[in-house]
Amino acid sequence: MRDEYIDLIDLSDYSTVWWEDIVVLAHEIMQHPERYTQRCAGKIMATLFYEPSTRTQMSFQAAMLRLGGSLIGFDNPSTSSVAKGENIKDTTKIVSTYGDILVMRHPSPGAVKAAAISAECPVINAGDGGHLHPTQTLTDLLTLYETKGKLSGLTIGMCGDLKNGRTVHSLIKAMSCMPDNRFVLISTKELELPQYIKKILDEHHAEYREEERLEDAIADLDVLYMTRIQRERFASQQQYLEQKDVYVLDEEKMKKARKDLVVLHPLPRVDEITIGVDDDPRAMYFKQANCGMYVRMALILLILEKSLKPAPLFKGEVRSDIKCSNEKCITNTEKYLPHYFVIKDGQAVCEYCDETTEIEKTL
Ligand code: CP
């Protein structure tokens, strides 16, 4: 029964207590991996990657193999029947009957939630366009737990492509739920944080300020989260080139930072952190990538061993008369999908991509 499956589409669907449970279990697995080698024996994970990945895909695969399970899937949709025009519904419906847990990455916001509607096993969001990346956030939480020893009371600088960086959106959503975290949003005007994420900061009364220069902010930070300018999300190459090298963390800038700064980056890196920074003991991004495997082991265990109450996929209503204003939203390409919105104050918030549509404009 679909209602019984524990999906992970958005971390906000679950309590912060559960996030901490995952982090603590991941820490325990890291200390004693030998205790977990057969916990998923006989189980199959399906990984459907419609978009390139190194860390997320391979850390999920390594996690399942280290738990004694097996793998099926594709990492290039052009070698699957997606190339023949198969829709998400049919692919997911079938593959989810072959596996016990399905991990999916897709370029369109909301696509993984769309897949979960028809899946016959739990579904994990491994990144949906520029929207969310909840397992990267769990990775980031574990890394902060391992390096800072806490998830609250931190001044966190987010630097780079705050508009398109799904890891940024997911992490801000999560860390704004923890007490006394403050955010410094370092970006150009063109790549500033979307309004709907700023609204979440306001709702949680999380303090934040915006800066355009990394040099002006770095000395204040406990954590610096660098991000890549997301070339694949730009409308033109020219727009990408205008943003590409604006933020580069180098050894000079590191001299201005605190001795206990933690530098994170979800990776892949392009030019935004120079190679010279890698040897600085404050550079934690390679450790962070390693944490990703352990946190995914913990996540797989908690989902397959059903130690959580499932969250409903939708809370709002179907409104086929409203079109989501986000052109990239999966509902605008997979037309058969039911249009779920949360309606409030004349606005419709899409339950796939979280964008707000003014109802008057769409009717
Ligand atoms: N951090 C991250 O999602 O990396 P990949 O794109 O390599 O999976």
Short mmCIF file of C-alpha atoms and ligand atoms in Angstrom, two decimals:
data_model
loop_
_atom_site.label_atom_id
_atom_site.label_comp_id
_atom_site.label_asym_id
_atom_site.label_seq_id
_atom_site.Cartn_x
_atom_site.Cartn_y
_atom_site.Cartn_z
CA MET A 1 0.00 0.00 0.00
CA ARG A 2 1.43 3.40 -1.07
CA ASP A 3 0.44 5.08 2.23
CA GLU A 4 2.71 2.70 4.15
CA TYR A 5 5.91 3.58 2.31
CA ILE A 6 8.37 5.92 3.98
CA ASP A 7 9.51 8.24 1.18
CA LEU A 8 12.11 10.95 1.60
CA ILE A 9 11.17 13.74 -0.80
CA ASP A 10 11.68 16.75 1.48
CA LEU A 11 13.29 16.63 4.93
CA SER A 12 10.65 19.07 6.18
CA ASP A 13 8.12 16.23 5.99
CA TYR A 14 9.75 14.76 9.12
CA SER A 15 10.69 16.07 12.54
CA THR A 16 14.11 17.39 13.47
CA VAL A 17 14.24 14.57 16.04
CA TRP A 18 14.27 12.05 13.17
CA TRP A 19 17.05 13.95 11.37
CA GLU A 20 19.09 13.73 14.55
CA ASP A 21 18.30 10.00 14.84
CA ILE A 22 19.78 9.49 11.36
CA VAL A 23 22.89 11.50 12.22
CA VAL A 24 23.42 9.55 15.45
CA LEU A 25 22.91 6.19 13.70
CA ALA A 26 25.31 7.23 10.91
CA HIS A 27 27.90 8.11 13.56
CA GLU A 28 27.41 4.67 15.15
CA ILE A 29 27.78 2.93 11.75
CA MET A 30 30.97 4.92 11.13
CA GLN A 31 32.39 3.63 14.43
CA HIS A 32 31.28 -0.01 13.95
CA PRO A 33 30.63 -0.78 10.26
CA GLU A 34 31.16 -4.52 10.88
CA ARG A 35 27.86 -4.66 12.82
CA TYR A 36 25.84 -3.66 9.73
CA THR A 37 27.24 -5.76 6.89
CA GLN A 38 24.18 -8.03 6.52
CA ARG A 39 21.33 -5.76 7.60
CA CYS A 40 19.99 -5.41 4.03
CA ALA A 41 20.83 -8.92 2.77
CA GLY A 42 18.24 -9.98 0.17
CA LYS A 43 17.08 -6.38 -0.50
CA ILE A 44 17.48 -4.56 -3.81
CA MET A 45 17.98 -0.83 -4.35
CA ALA A 46 17.02 0.70 -7.73
CA THR A 47 18.89 3.90 -8.64
CA LEU A 48 17.35 5.97 -11.46
CA PHE A 49 19.64 8.86 -12.31
CA TYR A 50 18.22 11.05 -15.09
CA GLU A 51 21.00 13.59 -14.38
CA PRO A 52 24.77 13.16 -13.86
CA SER A 53 26.12 12.33 -10.40
CA THR A 54 29.26 10.95 -8.81
CA ARG A 55 28.87 11.25 -5.03
CA THR A 56 25.13 10.80 -4.56
CA GLN A 57 24.82 7.85 -6.89
CA MET A 58 27.97 6.01 -5.81
CA SER A 59 27.55 6.69 -2.11
CA PHE A 60 24.02 5.29 -2.27
CA GLN A 61 25.31 2.27 -4.14
CA ALA A 62 28.24 1.78 -1.77
CA ALA A 63 25.88 2.21 1.20
CA MET A 64 23.55 -0.53 -0.05
CA LEU A 65 26.44 -2.89 -0.86
CA ARG A 66 28.02 -2.29 2.57
CA LEU A 67 24.68 -3.22 4.14
CA GLY A 68 24.69 -6.53 2.22
CA GLY A 69 22.07 -5.52 -0.37
CA SER A 70 22.13 -5.48 -4.19
CA LEU A 71 21.63 -2.88 -6.94
CA ILE A 72 19.82 -2.31 -10.22
CA GLY A 73 19.25 0.91 -12.18
CA PHE A 74 20.54 3.34 -14.80
CA ASP A 75 22.74 6.41 -14.67
CA ASN A 76 22.12 7.45 -18.25
CA PRO A 77 18.47 7.62 -19.29
CA SER A 78 19.47 7.49 -22.96
CA THR A 79 20.38 3.82 -22.51
CA SER A 80 16.96 3.07 -20.96
CA SER A 81 13.44 3.20 -22.41
CA VAL A 82 13.26 6.83 -21.31
CA ALA A 83 14.98 7.43 -24.68
CA LYS A 84 11.89 5.94 -26.38
CA GLY A 85 9.65 8.48 -24.66
CA GLU A 86 8.57 6.51 -21.57
CA ASN A 87 7.10 8.75 -18.90
CA ILE A 88 8.12 8.90 -15.23
CA LYS A 89 4.95 7.17 -14.11
CA ASP A 90 5.52 4.02 -16.15
CA THR A 91 9.25 3.76 -15.48
CA THR A 92 8.73 4.16 -11.75
CA LYS A 93 5.74 1.85 -11.58
CA ILE A 94 7.71 -1.00 -13.15
CA VAL A 95 11.14 -0.50 -11.58
CA SER A 96 9.64 -0.13 -8.10
CA THR A 97 8.27 -3.67 -8.38
CA TYR A 98 11.80 -4.96 -9.12
CA GLY A 99 13.40 -3.21 -6.13
CA ASP A 100 12.66 -2.68 -2.44
CA ILE A 101 13.74 0.96 -2.37
CA LEU A 102 14.09 3.47 -5.20
CA VAL A 103 16.54 6.38 -5.38
CA MET A 104 15.95 8.96 -8.09
CA ARG A 105 17.60 12.12 -9.43
CA HIS A 106 15.90 14.18 -12.14
CA PRO A 107 16.46 17.65 -13.69
CA SER A 108 12.86 18.83 -13.12
CA PRO A 109 11.66 20.23 -9.77
CA GLY A 110 8.99 17.96 -8.31
CA ALA A 111 9.89 14.95 -10.49
CA VAL A 112 10.77 12.66 -7.58
CA LYS A 113 7.50 13.39 -5.81
CA ALA A 114 5.74 12.69 -9.12
CA ALA A 115 7.55 9.34 -9.27
CA ALA A 116 6.51 8.47 -5.73
CA ILE A 117 2.82 8.70 -6.65
CA SER A 118 3.03 5.53 -8.71
CA ALA A 119 5.94 3.75 -7.00
CA GLU A 120 5.29 0.50 -5.17
CA CYS A 121 8.20 0.91 -2.76
CA PRO A 122 9.76 3.79 -0.76
CA VAL A 123 11.27 6.58 -2.88
CA ILE A 124 14.24 8.79 -1.98
CA ASN A 125 14.88 12.17 -3.60
CA ALA A 126 18.51 12.28 -4.79
CA GLY A 127 18.02 15.79 -6.23
CA ASP A 128 15.14 17.28 -8.27
CA GLY A 129 16.38 20.09 -10.50
CA GLY A 130 17.18 23.28 -8.60
CA HIS A 131 14.64 22.37 -5.93
CA LEU A 132 15.81 20.04 -3.13
CA HIS A 133 18.54 17.56 -2.25
CA PRO A 134 17.57 16.15 1.16
CA THR A 135 20.24 13.44 1.40
CA GLN A 136 22.93 16.04 0.77
CA THR A 137 21.47 17.94 3.70
CA LEU A 138 21.65 14.84 5.91
CA THR A 139 25.28 14.54 4.77
CA ASP A 140 25.88 18.17 5.74
CA LEU A 141 24.23 17.66 9.14
CA LEU A 142 26.41 14.63 9.86
CA THR A 143 29.53 16.56 8.80
CA LEU A 144 28.63 19.46 11.11
CA TYR A 145 27.95 16.99 13.94
CA GLU A 146 31.36 15.37 13.36
CA THR A 147 33.30 18.62 12.99
CA LYS A 148 31.47 21.22 15.12
CA GLY A 149 29.81 18.81 17.55
CA LYS A 150 26.50 20.66 17.24
CA LEU A 151 23.79 21.71 14.80
CA SER A 152 22.65 24.90 16.51
CA GLY A 153 24.08 28.26 17.52
CA LEU A 154 26.14 28.55 14.32
CA THR A 155 26.78 31.43 11.93
CA ILE A 156 26.57 29.85 8.50
CA GLY A 157 27.71 31.57 5.32
CA MET A 158 26.18 30.29 2.10
CA CYS A 159 28.18 31.48 -0.91
CA GLY A 160 27.70 31.29 -4.69
CA ASP A 161 24.67 30.18 -6.65
CA LEU A 162 21.98 30.56 -4.00
CA LYS A 163 19.27 30.77 -6.65
CA ASN A 164 19.79 27.41 -8.35
CA GLY A 165 21.67 25.44 -5.69
CA ARG A 166 19.28 22.78 -4.41
CA THR A 167 21.78 21.83 -1.68
CA VAL A 168 21.59 25.42 -0.43
CA HIS A 169 17.79 25.39 -0.33
CA SER A 170 17.62 22.09 1.52
CA LEU A 171 20.32 23.03 4.04
CA ILE A 172 18.84 26.45 4.85
CA LYS A 173 15.41 24.87 5.32
CA ALA A 174 16.92 22.34 7.73
CA MET A 175 19.28 24.59 9.70
CA SER A 176 16.60 27.27 10.14
CA CYS A 177 14.66 24.68 12.19
CA MET A 178 17.54 24.39 14.69
CA PRO A 179 17.81 27.02 17.45
CA ASP A 180 20.01 30.12 17.18
CA ASN A 181 21.49 29.55 13.74
CA ARG A 182 22.26 32.72 11.77
CA PHE A 183 22.78 32.93 8.01
CA VAL A 184 24.96 35.14 5.84
CA LEU A 185 23.78 34.88 2.23
CA ILE A 186 26.69 35.74 -0.05
CA SER A 187 25.73 36.05 -3.72
CA THR A 188 25.28 38.43 -6.60
CA LYS A 189 21.85 40.02 -7.07
CA GLU A 190 21.25 37.72 -10.04
CA LEU A 191 21.84 34.57 -7.99
CA GLU A 192 20.22 35.49 -4.70
CA LEU A 193 18.17 33.08 -2.64
CA PRO A 194 14.60 32.50 -3.94
CA GLN A 195 11.87 34.37 -2.11
CA TYR A 196 10.16 31.20 -0.92
CA ILE A 197 13.30 30.14 1.01
CA LYS A 198 13.65 33.63 2.53
CA LYS A 199 10.03 33.27 3.62
CA ILE A 200 10.94 30.04 5.41
CA LEU A 201 13.77 31.85 7.22
CA ASP A 202 11.29 34.53 8.30
CA GLU A 203 8.75 31.95 9.44
CA HIS A 204 11.41 30.36 11.66
CA HIS A 205 12.55 33.81 12.89
CA ALA A 206 16.05 32.89 11.70
CA GLU A 207 18.39 35.87 11.53
CA TYR A 208 19.96 36.47 8.13
CA ARG A 209 21.79 39.16 6.16
CA GLU A 210 22.80 39.41 2.51
CA GLU A 211 26.34 40.26 1.35
CA GLU A 212 27.86 40.61 -2.11
CA ARG A 213 31.53 40.17 -1.10
CA LEU A 214 32.90 37.01 0.51
CA GLU A 215 35.82 39.07 1.92
CA ASP A 216 33.36 41.17 3.95
CA ALA A 217 31.69 38.16 5.55
CA ILE A 218 34.25 35.42 6.03
CA ALA A 219 35.60 36.58 9.43
CA ASP A 220 32.12 36.26 11.02
CA LEU A 221 31.52 32.65 10.05
CA ASP A 222 31.57 29.33 11.92
CA VAL A 223 30.72 27.49 8.69
CA LEU A 224 31.29 28.51 5.08
CA TYR A 225 29.24 26.54 2.55
CA MET A 226 30.70 27.19 -0.91
CA THR A 227 28.70 26.21 -4.00
CA ARG A 228 29.28 25.79 -7.71
CA ILE A 229 27.61 28.15 -10.18
CA GLN A 230 25.07 25.75 -11.69
CA ARG A 231 25.87 26.06 -15.42
CA GLU A 232 23.15 23.58 -16.40
CA ARG A 233 20.40 25.76 -14.88
CA PHE A 234 21.21 28.95 -16.89
CA ALA A 235 19.17 30.06 -19.89
CA SER A 236 22.33 31.01 -21.85
CA GLN A 237 26.10 30.44 -21.79
CA GLN A 238 26.61 34.24 -21.63
CA GLN A 239 24.58 34.52 -18.41
CA TYR A 240 26.64 31.68 -16.91
CA LEU A 241 29.98 33.28 -17.90
CA GLU A 242 28.95 36.56 -16.22
CA GLN A 243 28.61 34.73 -12.87
CA LYS A 244 31.22 32.01 -13.18
CA ASP A 245 34.26 33.38 -11.34
CA VAL A 246 32.70 35.95 -9.01
CA TYR A 247 33.36 33.87 -5.86
CA VAL A 248 36.66 32.06 -5.44
CA LEU A 249 37.81 30.90 -2.00
CA ASP A 250 41.60 30.99 -1.90
CA GLU A 251 44.39 30.93 0.67
CA GLU A 252 44.35 34.75 0.98
CA LYS A 253 40.69 34.80 1.96
CA MET A 254 41.22 31.88 4.36
CA LYS A 255 43.71 34.08 6.29
CA LYS A 256 40.78 36.34 7.27
CA ALA A 257 38.69 33.43 8.60
CA ARG A 258 38.41 32.05 12.12
CA LYS A 259 40.76 29.27 13.21
CA ASP A 260 37.79 26.97 13.79
CA LEU A 261 35.96 27.75 10.55
CA VAL A 262 34.59 24.67 8.78
CA VAL A 263 34.56 24.93 4.96
CA LEU A 264 31.98 22.74 3.27
CA HIS A 265 31.09 22.24 -0.39
CA PRO A 266 28.63 19.63 -1.69
CA LEU A 267 30.96 19.11 -4.68
CA PRO A 268 31.63 18.83 -7.58
CA ARG A 269 33.90 21.86 -7.43
CA VAL A 270 34.80 23.80 -10.57
CA ASP A 271 36.92 26.90 -9.75
CA GLU A 272 35.22 28.26 -6.64
CA ILE A 273 37.76 26.78 -4.19
CA THR A 274 41.41 26.80 -5.22
CA ILE A 275 43.33 23.54 -4.88
CA GLY A 276 45.64 25.28 -2.38
CA VAL A 277 42.80 25.40 0.19
CA ASP A 278 42.50 21.58 0.20
CA ASP A 279 45.44 21.21 2.61
CA ASP A 280 44.01 23.69 5.11
CA PRO A 281 42.75 21.75 8.15
CA ARG A 282 39.53 23.77 8.00
CA ALA A 283 38.67 22.32 4.55
CA MET A 284 36.15 19.59 5.33
CA TYR A 285 34.56 18.95 1.93
CA PHE A 286 36.27 15.62 1.28
CA LYS A 287 35.31 14.39 4.74
CA GLN A 288 31.79 15.66 3.95
CA ALA A 289 31.60 13.47 0.81
CA ASN A 290 32.68 10.46 2.90
CA CYS A 291 30.02 11.23 5.51
CA GLY A 292 27.49 10.94 2.67
CA MET A 293 27.97 7.19 2.46
CA TYR A 294 27.41 6.62 6.20
CA VAL A 295 24.37 8.86 6.39
CA ARG A 296 22.82 7.04 3.42
CA MET A 297 23.47 3.70 5.13
CA ALA A 298 21.56 5.01 8.15
CA LEU A 299 18.75 6.34 5.95
CA ILE A 300 18.32 3.07 4.05
CA LEU A 301 18.17 1.15 7.33
CA LEU A 302 15.61 3.44 8.94
CA ILE A 303 13.39 3.36 5.84
CA LEU A 304 13.58 -0.38 5.16
CA GLU A 305 13.21 -1.27 8.82
CA LYS A 306 10.19 1.06 8.96
CA SER A 307 11.27 2.96 12.05
CA LEU A 308 9.28 6.06 11.14
CA LYS A 309 5.68 7.07 10.52
CA PRO A 310 5.23 7.73 6.78
CA ALA A 311 4.51 11.30 5.68
CA PRO A 312 1.67 11.94 3.20
CA LEU A 313 2.86 13.01 -0.26
CA PHE A 314 0.24 15.76 -0.51
CA LYS A 315 -1.66 17.84 2.01
CA GLY A 316 -3.55 20.23 -0.30
CA GLU A 317 -6.12 19.77 -3.05
CA VAL A 318 -6.18 18.90 -6.75
CA ARG A 319 -6.84 22.03 -8.86
CA SER A 320 -6.76 21.15 -12.53
CA ASP A 321 -7.82 24.75 -13.33
CA ILE A 322 -4.47 26.12 -12.02
CA LYS A 323 -1.17 25.88 -13.90
CA CYS A 324 2.06 26.08 -11.87
CA SER A 325 3.87 29.31 -12.84
CA ASN A 326 7.27 27.56 -12.62
CA GLU A 327 7.95 26.55 -16.23
CA LYS A 328 10.50 23.98 -15.04
CA CYS A 329 8.01 22.24 -12.71
CA ILE A 330 7.43 18.60 -13.59
CA THR A 331 3.66 19.25 -13.88
CA ASN A 332 4.38 21.33 -16.99
CA THR A 333 6.06 18.45 -18.82
CA GLU A 334 4.33 15.32 -17.46
CA LYS A 335 0.83 16.56 -18.21
CA TYR A 336 -1.08 13.60 -16.71
CA LEU A 337 -0.02 14.50 -13.16
CA PRO A 338 -2.73 15.66 -10.75
CA HIS A 339 -2.11 19.35 -9.93
CA TYR A 340 -1.85 19.48 -6.15
CA PHE A 341 -1.73 22.92 -4.52
CA VAL A 342 -2.01 24.35 -1.04
CA ILE A 343 -4.38 27.31 -1.42
CA LYS A 344 -3.98 30.29 0.89
CA ASP A 345 -4.76 34.03 0.59
CA GLY A 346 -5.44 33.91 -3.16
CA GLN A 347 -2.20 32.06 -3.82
CA ALA A 348 -1.57 28.48 -4.84
CA VAL A 349 1.65 26.83 -3.64
CA CYS A 350 2.58 23.93 -5.92
CA GLU A 351 3.12 20.76 -3.89
CA TYR A 352 5.69 19.44 -6.38
CA CYS A 353 8.09 22.41 -6.73
CA ASP A 354 6.96 24.78 -3.89
CA GLU A 355 6.56 27.76 -6.23
CA THR A 356 3.70 30.17 -5.57
CA THR A 357 1.22 31.02 -8.32
CA GLU A 358 -1.21 33.96 -8.08
CA ILE A 359 -4.60 32.33 -8.65
CA GLU A 360 -6.11 35.35 -10.43
CA LYS A 361 -3.36 35.34 -13.07
CA THR A 362 -3.78 31.69 -13.94
CA LEU A 363 -7.60 31.52 -14.14
N1 CP B 1 26.88 16.62 -3.99
C1 CP B 1 26.37 15.97 -5.04
O1 CP B 1 25.13 15.86 -5.19
O2 CP B 1 27.28 15.46 -5.89
P1 CP B 1 26.98 14.63 -7.19
O3 CP B 1 26.26 15.54 -8.15
O4 CP B 1 28.29 14.16 -7.71
O5 CP B 1 26.07 13.50 -6.80
#
